[in-house]
Amino acid sequence: MEVTIKVFRYNPEKDKKPSYKTYKLEAIETDRVLDLLEKVKGYQDGTLSFRRSCAHGICGSDAMRINGFNRLACKTLVRDTGATIIVQPLLGLRVIKDLIVDMEPFFEHYRSVKPWLINDEPEPEKERTQSAAQRAIFDDTTKCILCACCTTSCPSFWANEQYVGPAAIVAAHRFIFDSRDKAAAERLKILNEVWGVYRCHTVFNCTMACPREIQITKAIGEVKMALTTGKLE
Amino acid sequence: MKEHPRTAPQKGFNFDYLMWLFTRLSALGMYLIAIVGVTAALLMSARQNMSVADLMRWAFMPNPNHVVNTNIPNVDTWKGIFWNVMGILMLLFAGGHGLHGLLNVLEDYISRTWVRNLLRGLVLVVWVVMSAIGIYVILTS
């Protein structure tokens, strides 16, 4: 089948403003959008720029807006997009070139919630143990691959870049509810600020956008409940 | 399995937390007032003498002015301190809930702390003035 792919193009060194360029190419239903972009770059237009790395839905590099939805290009099939595909960079972040956005504000928020295990107690002889039930509490949020699909689909983040965003809250959730971690209070204090969880208006865009199917809005709700009740388990 | 209790999280008692909680509780409060209003109205012969529209108007603002144009023969049981308190509570909850909702959405777009504080002050003034006028109307009805 012939597929038409319309791609957002912007080179700040040459272009005054962004534009769209349309490419036509042969594809089969099981081709991924990433395959199409690779074909365009390899055979039609070598100037096209986009991020990709593992190409198997794990690294999160190729997150982009495909037909209006934040998706990983490596997990989106032509069968699901149809023969006309519009590809844009993620919204809410500065475009560096074409489909490449500046991820630094995203990672700054991610770092702000201290996404690492904090436990100053003396190390046990073996590993820090945890029951299956204790692990299950935060199992969902361990799946995050930091692709930024959630944060850049959030209207609150579009409105203001200072909002920590769903991905950072997911990262915080992963450690707040980890029984081995001792810094839940510290993280909750950060999320209790004006740019923390209260900017979430439960729009559910993040949950819809997550390529790992993490129940992000639910996780944010659990953080709000932890703030209210003080219960972590 | 746990050898040491985990650190208790810091409970938020800042403005954002309190208003987040107020928004949820005030919604439940409004539902409660409306249910009490509907139930009491049905017990006070609303089923025979009021339309559904009038009943809803009463439920969300239990004020005798909302009854006088119906077929209710005697409005006396529809007024008094209890219904004044219910009306005032509904007014305060609805005003606070709605204005904070507006403020919350506006704050998404506000980066500067002084602008946010100014807006919060402005909304508080609007809420107080609107509530004062509403309470005056309720008490003089």
XYZ file of C-alpha atoms in Angstrom:
374
model
C 0.000 0.000 0.000
C 1.079 3.567 -0.582
C 1.442 5.623 2.558
C 1.576 9.395 2.779
C 3.586 10.670 5.684
C 3.480 14.347 6.530
C 6.355 15.322 8.775
C 6.946 18.455 10.847
C 10.183 20.065 9.698
C 12.119 22.833 11.386
C 15.776 23.709 11.211
C 16.379 26.776 13.403
C 19.645 27.494 11.560
C 17.843 27.884 8.218
C 14.078 28.138 8.672
C 12.239 31.213 9.895
C 9.268 29.107 10.882
C 8.320 25.424 10.931
C 6.682 23.720 7.966
C 5.426 20.285 6.965
C 6.923 18.114 4.263
C 4.999 15.261 2.667
C 6.596 12.001 1.566
C 4.999 9.086 -0.231
C 6.343 5.572 0.120
C 5.389 1.934 -0.161
C 4.632 0.154 3.095
C 2.923 -2.916 4.484
C 0.433 -2.965 7.342
C 2.935 -4.309 9.849
C 5.492 -1.595 9.151
C 6.057 0.725 12.053
C 6.085 4.507 11.776
C 9.744 4.325 12.758
C 10.389 2.097 9.724
C 8.767 4.717 7.508
C 10.843 7.515 8.999
C 13.983 5.422 8.500
C 13.006 4.846 4.861
C 12.397 8.546 4.324
C 15.717 9.425 5.905
C 17.600 6.658 4.105
C 16.135 6.944 0.614
C 14.324 10.272 0.202
C 15.562 12.994 2.527
C 18.701 12.582 4.607
C 18.132 15.897 6.349
C 15.211 14.553 8.378
C 16.138 14.357 12.059
C 14.564 12.240 14.758
C 15.672 10.304 17.817
C 15.713 6.523 17.950
C 17.728 3.979 19.796
C 16.524 0.474 20.681
C 13.554 0.555 18.286
C 11.743 -1.977 20.476
C 9.702 0.148 22.871
C 12.182 0.058 25.735
C 14.430 3.108 25.473
C 11.688 5.692 24.927
C 13.787 7.738 22.481
C 11.362 7.896 19.586
C 8.355 9.384 21.327
C 6.521 11.729 18.981
C 3.063 12.950 18.104
C 1.550 10.592 15.538
C -1.830 11.561 14.104
C -2.386 13.790 17.125
C -1.488 11.241 19.797
C 1.763 10.846 21.682
C 3.184 7.479 20.659
C 6.451 5.625 20.294
C 7.201 5.450 16.571
C 8.641 1.962 17.078
C 5.385 0.646 18.549
C 2.936 2.283 16.154
C 1.956 0.183 13.154
C 0.694 1.429 9.805
C -2.273 -0.886 10.366
C -3.319 1.399 13.248
C -2.543 4.772 11.699
C -4.034 4.309 8.252
C -2.490 5.402 4.966
C -2.120 9.053 5.949
C 0.189 9.766 8.824
C 1.015 13.135 10.382
C 4.136 13.171 12.524
C 4.986 16.064 14.843
C 7.429 16.592 17.705
C 6.194 16.262 21.290
C 4.264 19.332 22.435
C 5.367 21.559 25.290
C 9.120 21.181 24.767
C 11.385 23.356 22.614
C 12.078 21.933 19.166
C 15.798 21.501 18.504
C 15.380 20.180 14.982
C 12.501 18.477 13.162
C 11.189 15.800 15.546
C 13.897 16.280 18.159
C 12.867 18.239 21.245
C 14.871 19.573 24.174
C 14.255 17.021 26.930
C 16.166 18.933 29.604
C 13.107 20.553 31.291
C 11.557 17.081 31.449
C 14.632 15.519 33.057
C 15.018 18.486 35.400
C 11.590 17.733 36.831
C 12.434 14.054 36.930
C 15.569 14.741 38.999
C 13.666 17.116 41.308
C 11.737 14.239 42.920
C 14.941 12.325 43.742
C 14.262 9.207 41.693
C 16.708 6.936 43.458
C 16.594 4.737 46.544
C 17.313 6.698 49.725
C 18.072 4.609 52.770
C 20.779 5.648 55.226
C 20.243 2.748 57.564
C 23.136 0.257 57.929
C 23.161 -2.234 55.087
C 21.878 -5.673 56.039
C 24.125 -8.732 55.605
C 22.235 -9.765 52.495
C 19.865 -7.767 50.301
C 17.070 -5.518 51.585
C 14.138 -7.876 51.457
C 10.605 -7.063 50.389
C 7.442 -9.144 50.214
C 5.536 -9.723 46.973
C 2.662 -7.652 48.379
C 4.957 -4.730 49.225
C 6.415 -4.847 45.735
C 2.995 -5.040 44.089
C 2.062 -1.595 45.445
C 4.489 0.187 43.125
C 4.941 -2.461 40.442
C 3.076 -0.465 37.790
C 5.221 2.650 38.120
C 8.483 0.713 37.754
C 7.618 0.268 34.074
C 8.284 3.900 33.117
C 10.824 4.341 30.300
C 11.001 8.162 30.491
C 9.766 8.691 26.949
C 7.881 11.862 28.033
C 4.693 10.847 26.213
C 2.695 11.470 29.391
C 4.150 14.808 30.430
C 3.936 16.259 26.924
C 0.308 15.204 26.566
C -0.691 16.997 29.777
C -2.557 20.313 29.351
C -1.205 21.541 32.686
C 2.344 21.035 31.411
C 1.467 22.758 28.139
C 0.150 25.667 30.187
C 3.240 25.929 32.338
C 6.594 24.204 32.099
C 7.095 24.553 35.846
C 4.606 21.761 36.596
C 6.647 18.679 37.553
C 4.500 16.607 35.240
C 3.118 13.076 35.317
C 6.420 11.311 34.593
C 8.136 12.881 37.597
C 5.171 11.986 39.811
C 5.296 8.417 38.508
C 9.014 8.293 39.361
C 8.277 9.667 42.821
C 5.464 7.135 43.287
C 7.850 4.320 42.457
C 10.024 5.258 45.482
C 7.406 6.719 47.834
C 5.638 3.376 47.994
C 8.817 1.275 48.051
C 9.085 -0.216 51.550
C 12.913 -0.157 51.314
C 13.003 3.598 50.753
C 13.085 6.055 53.660
C 12.546 9.385 51.920
C 8.811 9.270 51.199
C 8.226 12.339 53.369
C 10.874 14.285 51.482
C 9.335 13.475 48.092
C 5.793 14.101 49.275
C 6.871 17.513 50.507
C 8.169 18.347 47.012
C 4.936 17.150 45.399
C 2.865 19.068 47.933
C 4.087 22.379 46.520
C 2.185 24.588 44.090
C 3.853 22.943 41.051
C 3.357 19.441 42.404
C 0.348 17.129 42.283
C -2.220 19.931 42.568
C -1.634 20.972 38.963
C -3.031 17.592 37.911
C -6.685 18.036 36.961
C -7.242 14.325 36.225
C -7.555 14.838 32.486
C -6.264 11.271 31.885
C -4.247 12.288 28.788
C -1.146 10.830 30.451
C -2.776 7.465 31.018
C -4.017 7.415 27.417
C -0.590 8.325 26.064
C 1.614 5.970 28.078
C 3.109 3.347 25.753
C 3.783 1.148 28.783
C 0.139 1.331 29.840
C 0.989 2.647 33.294
C -2.105 3.829 35.166
C -0.568 7.263 35.659
C -3.626 9.190 36.811
C -4.258 6.448 39.369
C -0.669 6.731 40.583
C -1.037 10.507 40.938
C -4.261 9.892 42.877
C -2.399 7.521 45.189
C 0.219 10.186 45.861
C -2.578 12.663 46.686
C -4.112 10.101 49.032
C -0.735 9.556 50.705
C -0.529 13.312 51.254
C -4.000 13.304 52.788
C -3.935 10.156 54.915
C -0.237 9.608 55.503
C -0.643 5.957 54.608
C 2.002 4.435 52.370
C 0.844 0.830 52.311
C 9.395 -8.077 57.211
C 9.946 -4.419 58.017
C 12.649 -3.951 60.622
C 12.139 -0.210 60.981
C 8.974 1.788 60.491
C 9.091 4.018 57.442
C 9.302 7.744 57.861
C 5.850 9.260 58.226
C 5.105 11.492 55.272
C 4.720 15.181 55.831
C 1.057 16.011 55.787
C 0.369 19.033 53.718
C -1.267 21.937 55.417
C -0.479 24.527 52.815
C -3.033 26.458 50.779
C -2.923 24.100 47.803
C -3.503 21.046 49.972
C -6.284 22.604 52.029
C -8.120 23.907 48.968
C -7.721 20.565 47.200
C -9.332 18.924 50.226
C -12.000 21.646 50.525
C -12.959 21.212 46.870
C -13.628 17.518 47.376
C -15.389 17.856 50.716
C -17.506 20.812 49.574
C -18.720 18.765 46.592
C -19.797 16.009 48.962
C -21.346 18.647 51.218
C -23.397 20.059 48.335
C -24.642 16.582 47.429
C -25.646 16.047 51.065
C -27.521 19.361 51.257
C -29.301 18.634 47.972
C -30.329 15.158 49.147
C -31.625 16.556 52.444
C -33.484 19.262 50.505
C -35.147 16.813 48.104
C -36.026 14.348 50.858
C -37.489 17.038 53.092
C -39.382 18.583 50.179
C -40.980 15.244 49.307
C -41.994 14.826 52.930
C -43.475 18.348 52.798
C -45.875 17.439 49.948
C -43.636 18.436 47.044
C -44.679 15.327 45.116
C -48.244 16.603 44.739
C -47.581 20.331 44.537
C -44.259 20.961 42.803
C -42.752 20.304 39.397
C -39.385 18.573 39.107
C -37.800 21.854 38.016
C -39.072 23.637 41.126
C -37.940 20.728 43.276
C -34.413 20.917 41.828
C -34.292 24.654 42.328
C -35.229 24.117 45.964
C -32.724 21.282 46.355
C -29.805 23.425 45.269
C -30.969 26.555 47.096
C -33.538 25.860 49.827
C -35.097 29.291 49.920
C -38.839 29.951 50.438
C -38.865 32.292 47.403
C -38.436 29.172 45.304
C -41.665 27.720 46.713
C -44.118 30.620 46.626
C -44.907 30.230 42.927
C -45.729 26.527 43.245
C -48.935 24.887 44.454
C -47.584 24.410 47.969
C -50.461 25.701 50.144
C -48.434 26.801 53.157
C -44.849 28.053 52.845
C -44.303 28.342 56.610
C -42.749 24.896 56.956
C -40.364 25.729 54.100
C -38.640 28.516 55.964
C -36.864 28.909 59.261
C -33.376 28.805 60.766
C -32.665 25.251 59.587
C -33.301 26.096 55.930
C -31.411 29.383 56.301
C -28.366 27.476 57.535
C -28.706 24.934 54.726
C -28.973 27.746 52.176
C -25.976 29.591 53.584
C -23.895 26.391 53.624
C -24.852 25.663 50.022
C -23.918 29.230 49.065
C -20.529 29.061 50.804
C -19.704 25.619 49.446
C -20.816 26.412 45.901
C -19.036 29.769 45.810
C -15.825 28.401 47.303
C -15.888 25.282 45.149
C -16.524 27.142 41.910
C -14.208 30.072 42.525
C -11.389 27.793 43.604
C -11.943 25.715 40.474
C -11.550 28.874 38.394
C -8.485 29.909 40.398
C -6.948 26.457 40.050
C -7.206 26.532 36.265
C -5.892 30.115 36.082
C -2.939 29.199 38.290
C -1.764 26.708 35.690
C -0.746 29.718 33.623
C 0.759 31.863 36.373
C 4.479 31.562 37.007
C 5.103 34.563 39.233
C 4.430 34.147 42.926
C 3.226 37.738 43.466
C 0.697 37.450 40.614
C -0.582 34.189 42.084
C -0.930 35.733 45.546
C -2.668 38.783 44.095
C -5.137 36.593 42.227
C -5.776 34.483 45.314
C -6.492 37.640 47.296
C -8.814 38.906 44.569
C -10.733 35.643 44.436
C -11.042 35.653 48.232
C -12.506 39.174 48.130
C -14.972 38.156 45.396
C -15.997 35.094 47.405
C -16.489 37.087 50.615
C -18.484 39.874 48.894
C -20.655 37.438 46.925
C -21.267 35.344 50.024
C -22.154 38.418 52.106
C -24.717 39.538 49.527
C -26.103 36.005 49.270
C -26.368 35.602 53.039
C -28.184 38.945 53.264
C -30.684 37.780 50.637
C -31.203 34.450 52.390
C -31.735 35.996 55.805
C -34.153 38.633 54.520
C -36.231 36.277 52.366
